[in-house]
Tab-separated table of C-alpha atoms (C1' of nucleotides) in Angstrom:
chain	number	residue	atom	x	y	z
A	2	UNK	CA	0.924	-15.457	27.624
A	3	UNK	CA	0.901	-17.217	30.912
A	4	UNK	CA	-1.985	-19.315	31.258
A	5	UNK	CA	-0.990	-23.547	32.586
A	6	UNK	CA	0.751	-24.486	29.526
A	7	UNK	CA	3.096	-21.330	29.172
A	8	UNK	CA	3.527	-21.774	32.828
A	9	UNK	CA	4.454	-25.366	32.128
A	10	UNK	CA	6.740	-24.247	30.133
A	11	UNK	CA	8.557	-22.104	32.027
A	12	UNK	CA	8.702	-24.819	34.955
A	13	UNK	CA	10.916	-27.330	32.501
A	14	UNK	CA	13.013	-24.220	31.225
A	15	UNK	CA	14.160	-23.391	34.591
A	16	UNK	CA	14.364	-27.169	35.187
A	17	UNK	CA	16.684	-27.374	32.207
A	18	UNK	CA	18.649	-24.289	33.379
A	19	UNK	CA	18.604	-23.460	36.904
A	20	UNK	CA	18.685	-25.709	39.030
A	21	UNK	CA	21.792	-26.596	41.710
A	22	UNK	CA	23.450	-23.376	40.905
A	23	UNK	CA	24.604	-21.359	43.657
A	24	UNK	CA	23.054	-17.728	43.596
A	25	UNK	CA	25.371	-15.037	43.687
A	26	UNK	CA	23.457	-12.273	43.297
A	27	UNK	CA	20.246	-10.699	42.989
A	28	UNK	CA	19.008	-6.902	41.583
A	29	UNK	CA	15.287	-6.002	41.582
A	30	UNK	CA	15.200	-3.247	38.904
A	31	UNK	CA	11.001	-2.665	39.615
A	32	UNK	CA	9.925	-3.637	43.183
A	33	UNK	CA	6.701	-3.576	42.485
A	34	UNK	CA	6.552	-7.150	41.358
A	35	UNK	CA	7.217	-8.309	44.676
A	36	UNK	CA	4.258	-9.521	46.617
A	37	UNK	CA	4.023	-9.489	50.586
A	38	UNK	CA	7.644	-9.269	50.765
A	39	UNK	CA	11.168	-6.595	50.922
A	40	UNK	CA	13.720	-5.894	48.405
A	41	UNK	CA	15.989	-6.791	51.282
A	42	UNK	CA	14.517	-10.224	52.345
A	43	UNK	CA	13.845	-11.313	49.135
A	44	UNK	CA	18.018	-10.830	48.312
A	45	UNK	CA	18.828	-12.401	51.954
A	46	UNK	CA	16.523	-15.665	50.792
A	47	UNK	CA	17.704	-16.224	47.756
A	48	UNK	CA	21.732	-14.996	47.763
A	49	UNK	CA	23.982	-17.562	48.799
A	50	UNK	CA	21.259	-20.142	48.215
A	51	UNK	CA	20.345	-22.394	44.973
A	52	UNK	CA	17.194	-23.894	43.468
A	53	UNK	CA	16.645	-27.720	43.942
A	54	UNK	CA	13.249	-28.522	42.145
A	55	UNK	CA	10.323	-26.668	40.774
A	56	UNK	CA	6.546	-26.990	41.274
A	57	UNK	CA	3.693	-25.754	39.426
A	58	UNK	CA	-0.069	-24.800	40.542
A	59	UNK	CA	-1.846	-23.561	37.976
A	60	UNK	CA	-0.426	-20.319	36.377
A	61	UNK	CA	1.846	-20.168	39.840
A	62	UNK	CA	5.510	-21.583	39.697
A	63	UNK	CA	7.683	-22.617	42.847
A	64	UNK	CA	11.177	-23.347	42.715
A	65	UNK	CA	12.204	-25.378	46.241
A	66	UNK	CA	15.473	-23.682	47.821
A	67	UNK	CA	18.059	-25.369	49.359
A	68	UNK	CA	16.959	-23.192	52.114
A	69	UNK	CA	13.389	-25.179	52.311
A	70	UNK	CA	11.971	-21.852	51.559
A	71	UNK	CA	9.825	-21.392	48.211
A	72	UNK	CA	10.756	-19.347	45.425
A	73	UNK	CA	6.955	-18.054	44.093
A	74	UNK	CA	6.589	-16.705	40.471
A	75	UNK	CA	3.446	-15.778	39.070
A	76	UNK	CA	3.767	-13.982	35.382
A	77	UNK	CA	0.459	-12.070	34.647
A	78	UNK	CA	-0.377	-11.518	31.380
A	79	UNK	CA	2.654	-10.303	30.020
A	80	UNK	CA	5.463	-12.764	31.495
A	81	UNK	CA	8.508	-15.114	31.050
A	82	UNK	CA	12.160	-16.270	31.976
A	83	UNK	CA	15.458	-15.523	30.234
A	84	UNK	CA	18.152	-17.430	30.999
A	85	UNK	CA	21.337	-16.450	29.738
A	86	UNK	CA	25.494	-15.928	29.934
A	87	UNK	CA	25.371	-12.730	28.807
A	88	UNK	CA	23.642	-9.259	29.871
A	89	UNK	CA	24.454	-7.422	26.423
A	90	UNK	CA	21.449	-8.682	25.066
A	91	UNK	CA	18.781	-8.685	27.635
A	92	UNK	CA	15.385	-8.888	27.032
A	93	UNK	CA	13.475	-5.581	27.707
A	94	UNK	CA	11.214	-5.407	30.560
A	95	UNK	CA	13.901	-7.801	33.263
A	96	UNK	CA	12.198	-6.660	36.823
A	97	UNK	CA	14.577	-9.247	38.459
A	98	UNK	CA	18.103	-10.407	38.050
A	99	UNK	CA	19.116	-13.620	39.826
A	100	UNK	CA	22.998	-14.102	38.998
A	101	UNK	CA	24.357	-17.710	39.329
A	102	UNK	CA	27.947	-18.627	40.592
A	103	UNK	CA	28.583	-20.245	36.731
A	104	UNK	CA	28.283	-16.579	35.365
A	105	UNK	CA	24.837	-17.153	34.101
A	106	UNK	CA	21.239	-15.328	34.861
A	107	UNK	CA	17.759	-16.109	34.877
A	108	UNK	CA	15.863	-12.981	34.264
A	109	UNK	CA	12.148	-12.537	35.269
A	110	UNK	CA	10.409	-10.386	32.062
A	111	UNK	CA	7.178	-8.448	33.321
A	112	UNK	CA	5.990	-5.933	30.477
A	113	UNK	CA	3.200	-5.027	32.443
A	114	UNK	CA	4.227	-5.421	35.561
A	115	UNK	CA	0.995	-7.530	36.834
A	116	UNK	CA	3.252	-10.371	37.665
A	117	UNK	CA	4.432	-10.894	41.123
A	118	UNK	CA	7.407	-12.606	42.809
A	119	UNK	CA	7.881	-13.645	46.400
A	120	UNK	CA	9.925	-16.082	48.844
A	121	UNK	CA	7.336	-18.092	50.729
A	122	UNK	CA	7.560	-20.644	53.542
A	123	UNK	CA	4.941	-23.374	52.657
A	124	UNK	CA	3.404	-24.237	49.047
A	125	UNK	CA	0.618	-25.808	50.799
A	126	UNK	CA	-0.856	-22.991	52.701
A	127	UNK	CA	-0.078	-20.282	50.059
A	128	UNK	CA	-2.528	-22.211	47.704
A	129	UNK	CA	-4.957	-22.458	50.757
A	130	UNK	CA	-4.605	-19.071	51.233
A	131	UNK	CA	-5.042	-18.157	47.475
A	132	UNK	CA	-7.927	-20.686	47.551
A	133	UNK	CA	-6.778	-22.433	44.378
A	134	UNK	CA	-8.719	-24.874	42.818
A	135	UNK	CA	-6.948	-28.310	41.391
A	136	UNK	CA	-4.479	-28.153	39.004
A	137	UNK	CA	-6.350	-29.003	36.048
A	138	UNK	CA	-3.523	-31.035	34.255
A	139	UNK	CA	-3.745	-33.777	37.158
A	140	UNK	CA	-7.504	-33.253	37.829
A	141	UNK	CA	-9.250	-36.702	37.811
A	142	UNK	CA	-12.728	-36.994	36.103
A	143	UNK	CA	-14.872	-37.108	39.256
A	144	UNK	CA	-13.274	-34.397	41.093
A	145	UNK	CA	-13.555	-32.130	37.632
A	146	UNK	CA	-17.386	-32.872	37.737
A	147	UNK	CA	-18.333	-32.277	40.604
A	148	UNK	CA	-16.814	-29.259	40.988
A	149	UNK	CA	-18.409	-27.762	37.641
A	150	UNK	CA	-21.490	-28.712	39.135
A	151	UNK	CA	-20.305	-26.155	42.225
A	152	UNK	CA	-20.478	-22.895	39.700
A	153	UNK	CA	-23.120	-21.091	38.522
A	154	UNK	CA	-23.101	-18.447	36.135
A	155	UNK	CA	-21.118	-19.166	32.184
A	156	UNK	CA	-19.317	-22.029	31.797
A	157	UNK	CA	-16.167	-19.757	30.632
A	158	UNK	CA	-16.594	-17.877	33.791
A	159	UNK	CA	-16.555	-21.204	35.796
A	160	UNK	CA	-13.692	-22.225	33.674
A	161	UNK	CA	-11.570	-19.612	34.085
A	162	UNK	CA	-12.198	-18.755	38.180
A	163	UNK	CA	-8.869	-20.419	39.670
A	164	UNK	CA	-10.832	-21.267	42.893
A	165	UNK	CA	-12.819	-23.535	41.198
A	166	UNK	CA	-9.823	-25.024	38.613
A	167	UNK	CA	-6.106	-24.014	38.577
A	168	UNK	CA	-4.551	-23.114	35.205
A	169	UNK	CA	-7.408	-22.041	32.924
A	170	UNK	CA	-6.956	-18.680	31.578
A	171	UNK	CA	-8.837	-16.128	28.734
A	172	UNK	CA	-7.183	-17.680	25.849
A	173	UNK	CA	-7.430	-21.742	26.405
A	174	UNK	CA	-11.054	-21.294	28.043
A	175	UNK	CA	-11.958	-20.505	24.604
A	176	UNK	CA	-10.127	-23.324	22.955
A	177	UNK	CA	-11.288	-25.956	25.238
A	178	UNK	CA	-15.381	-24.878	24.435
A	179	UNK	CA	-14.506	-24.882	21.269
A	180	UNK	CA	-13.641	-28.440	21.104
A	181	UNK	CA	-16.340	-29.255	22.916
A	182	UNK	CA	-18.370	-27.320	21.094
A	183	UNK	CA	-20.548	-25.465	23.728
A	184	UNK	CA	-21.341	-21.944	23.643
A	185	UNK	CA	-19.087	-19.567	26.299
A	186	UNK	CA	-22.722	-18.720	27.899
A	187	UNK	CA	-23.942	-21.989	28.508
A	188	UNK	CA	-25.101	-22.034	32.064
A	189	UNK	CA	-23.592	-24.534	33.979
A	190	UNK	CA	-26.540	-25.817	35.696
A	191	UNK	CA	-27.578	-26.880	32.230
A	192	UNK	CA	-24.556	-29.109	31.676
A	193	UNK	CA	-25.279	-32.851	31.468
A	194	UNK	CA	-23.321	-35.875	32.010
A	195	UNK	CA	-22.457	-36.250	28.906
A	196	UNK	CA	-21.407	-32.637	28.364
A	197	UNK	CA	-18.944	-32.515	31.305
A	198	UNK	CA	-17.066	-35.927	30.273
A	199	UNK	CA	-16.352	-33.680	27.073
A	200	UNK	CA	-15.367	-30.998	28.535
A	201	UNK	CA	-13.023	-33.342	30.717
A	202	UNK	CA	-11.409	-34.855	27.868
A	203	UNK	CA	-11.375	-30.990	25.619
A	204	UNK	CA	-9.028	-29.703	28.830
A	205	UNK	CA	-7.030	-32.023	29.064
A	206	UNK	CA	-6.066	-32.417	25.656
A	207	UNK	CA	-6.094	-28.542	24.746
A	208	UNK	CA	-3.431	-28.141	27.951
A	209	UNK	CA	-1.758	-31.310	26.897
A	210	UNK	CA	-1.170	-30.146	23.305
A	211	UNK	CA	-0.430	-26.706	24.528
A	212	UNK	CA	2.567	-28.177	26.853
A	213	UNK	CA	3.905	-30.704	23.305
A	214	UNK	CA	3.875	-27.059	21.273
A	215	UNK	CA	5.900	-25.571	23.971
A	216	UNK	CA	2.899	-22.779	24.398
A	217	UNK	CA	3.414	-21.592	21.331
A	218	UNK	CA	0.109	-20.616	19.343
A	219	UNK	CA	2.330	-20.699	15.987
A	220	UNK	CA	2.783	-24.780	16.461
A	221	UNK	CA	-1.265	-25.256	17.027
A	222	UNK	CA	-2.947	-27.434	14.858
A	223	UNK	CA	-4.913	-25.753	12.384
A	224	UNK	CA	-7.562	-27.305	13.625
A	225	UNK	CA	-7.666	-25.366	16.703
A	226	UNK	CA	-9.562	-22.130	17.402
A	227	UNK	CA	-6.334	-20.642	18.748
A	228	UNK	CA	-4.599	-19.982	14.904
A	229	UNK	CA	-7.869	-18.070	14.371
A	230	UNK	CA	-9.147	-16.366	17.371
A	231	UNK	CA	-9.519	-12.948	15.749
A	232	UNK	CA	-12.894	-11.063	15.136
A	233	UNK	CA	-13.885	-12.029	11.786
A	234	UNK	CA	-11.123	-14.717	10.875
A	235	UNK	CA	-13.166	-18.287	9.576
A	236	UNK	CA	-13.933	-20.573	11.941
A	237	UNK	CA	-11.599	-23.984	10.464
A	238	UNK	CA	-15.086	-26.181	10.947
A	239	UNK	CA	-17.542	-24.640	9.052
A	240	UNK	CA	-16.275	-21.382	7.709
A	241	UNK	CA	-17.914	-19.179	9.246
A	242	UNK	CA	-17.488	-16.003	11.133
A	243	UNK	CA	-15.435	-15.757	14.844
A	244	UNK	CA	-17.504	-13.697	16.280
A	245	UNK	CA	-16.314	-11.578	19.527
A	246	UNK	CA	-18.288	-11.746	22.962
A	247	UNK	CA	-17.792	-9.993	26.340
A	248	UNK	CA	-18.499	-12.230	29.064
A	249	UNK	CA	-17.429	-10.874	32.175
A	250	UNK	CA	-15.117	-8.436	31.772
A	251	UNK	CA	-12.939	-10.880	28.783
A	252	UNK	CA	-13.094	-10.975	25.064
A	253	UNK	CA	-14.412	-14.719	24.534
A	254	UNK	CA	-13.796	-16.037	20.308
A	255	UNK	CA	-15.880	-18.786	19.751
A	256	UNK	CA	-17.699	-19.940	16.751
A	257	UNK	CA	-21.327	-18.997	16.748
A	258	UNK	CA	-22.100	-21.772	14.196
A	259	UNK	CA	-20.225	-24.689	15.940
A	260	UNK	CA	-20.720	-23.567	19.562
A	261	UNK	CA	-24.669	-24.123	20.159
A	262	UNK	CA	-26.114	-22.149	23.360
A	263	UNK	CA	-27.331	-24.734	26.187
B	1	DA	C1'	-22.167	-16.236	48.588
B	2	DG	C1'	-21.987	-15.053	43.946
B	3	DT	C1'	-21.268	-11.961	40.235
B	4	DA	C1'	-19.803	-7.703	37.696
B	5	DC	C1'	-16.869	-4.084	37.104
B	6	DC	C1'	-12.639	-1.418	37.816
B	7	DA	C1'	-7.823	-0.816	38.910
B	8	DC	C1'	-3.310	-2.132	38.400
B	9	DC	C1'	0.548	-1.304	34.189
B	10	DT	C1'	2.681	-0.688	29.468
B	11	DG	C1'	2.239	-0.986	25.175
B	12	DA	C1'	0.288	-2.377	20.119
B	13	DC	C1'	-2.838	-1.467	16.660
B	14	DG	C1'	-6.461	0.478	13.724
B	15	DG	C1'	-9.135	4.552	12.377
B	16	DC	C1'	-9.334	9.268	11.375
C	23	DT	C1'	2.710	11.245	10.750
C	24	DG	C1'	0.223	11.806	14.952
C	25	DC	C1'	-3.435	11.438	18.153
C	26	DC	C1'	-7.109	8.730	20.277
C	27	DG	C1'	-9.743	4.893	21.577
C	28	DT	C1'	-9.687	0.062	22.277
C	29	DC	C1'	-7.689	-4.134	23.337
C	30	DA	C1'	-4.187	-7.312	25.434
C	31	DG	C1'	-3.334	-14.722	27.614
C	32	DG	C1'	-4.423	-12.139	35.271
C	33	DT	C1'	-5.832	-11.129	39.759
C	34	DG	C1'	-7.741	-8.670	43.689
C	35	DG	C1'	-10.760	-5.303	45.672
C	36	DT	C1'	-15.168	-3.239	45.857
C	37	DA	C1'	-19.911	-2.570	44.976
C	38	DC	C1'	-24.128	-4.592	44.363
DNA sequence: AGTACCACCTGACGGC
DNA sequence: TGCCGTCAGGTGGTAC
């Protein structure tokens, strides 16, 4: 579930686990989660080498190599790390197999295989080149606004397109307009003032909350759309219906009662 | 230039 | 039980 919290997430596991550790070996069981680069160059970059700090953009995670090189991860929709001594019980779905001098590995999961990995040179250009917007966990106020004044169409669509913010995905789009109660349609031209400072202060406390449950939608506060976001389940405001939406392309939840149309 | 839809994958789940 | 359609937390390409 790898929107900027679960991301997050994974940044401080490998943090807590990888880091400094000579890397002895590495297996690619599916190439096809490697992006723009070999089998054989990805190995050569990261054997012998070891993993000296992490950065995060978004839903895209860097770990810095001793080399200077980057380590890229990006997880999809079905994603995560596994770090562990043994290989009896790994987790299904391990694309990649990085084996550390200690006798550990850190296993990349990809169900789906929509993730990608890669070794790149610069962080800096390969968000230029991906054209991502800020990170929207250290987005400042005036930079957030007038940037939403940039898009155009829904506000969840605006939300959610990583050129204009970094991190937003399907799932926390529809939690943040929930707590600011707006309605996933509302055009953004019809925002006002008032309207964006809310929907400042709804991101950055749904992604901060996310990050303090570890990601995980079973710690959310009841409060929360997230514990509900199934057609039909009560909304915890008012009791009424979530009600399912297509708005391009993605199933937005929202509460029809609590989320008035702008 | 912006927006909408499909493709990429592998399931899980509900209805019949 | 089994088959079928739909949906699933992302992104990039293509067609308007």
């Amino acid at each position: 579930m790898p929107e900027l919290p679960d991301v997050e997430v994974y940044r401080r596991y490998l943090d807590a686990t990888s880091l400094h550790q000579e890397i002895a070996e590495v297996e690619i069981r599916t190439a096809k989660i490697l992006e723009d680069i070999s089998s054989a160059r990805l190995k050569r970059d990261l054997k012998g080498r070891s993993m000296e700090a992490t950065r995060r953009r978004g839903k895209y995670l860097f770990a810095e190599l001793d080399s200077g090189k980057w380590f890229m991860m990006h997880f999809g929709m079905t994603g995560d790390l596994a770090y562990q001594k043994s290989l009896e019980d790994e987790p299904p779905y391990s694309r990649l197999l990085i084996s550390f001098r200690n006798g550990y590995h850190l296993l990349y999961i990809s169900r789906r295989l929509l993730g990608k990995v890669s070794v790149i040179s610069d962080v800096e250009v390969f968000i230029k080149d991906k054209e991502l917007g800020p990170d929207v966990l250290e987005i400042d106020y005036e930079t957030f606004r007038n940037i939403l004044k940039r898009g155009r169409g829904a506000l969840k669509t605006a939300l959610m397109n990583q050129k204009l913010f970094a991190g937003i995905g399907n799932v926390y789009s529809d939690e943040i307009l929930f707590r600011a109660r707006l309605h996933p349609k509302t055009r953004v031209g019809n925002l006002d003032e008032g309207h964006i400072k809310e929907l400042f202060s709804k991101t950055k406390e749904v992604m901060e909350t996310a990050i303090e449950n570890g990601a995980d939608p079973d710690k959310f506060p009841r409060s929360y759309l997230l514990p509900h976001r199934r057609e039909g389940e009560k909304c915890p405001y008012c009791k009424d219906s979530v009600t399912r939406m297509k708005i391009s392309g993605r199933s937005a939840y929202f509460c029809p009662a609590c989320q008035s149309k702008n």
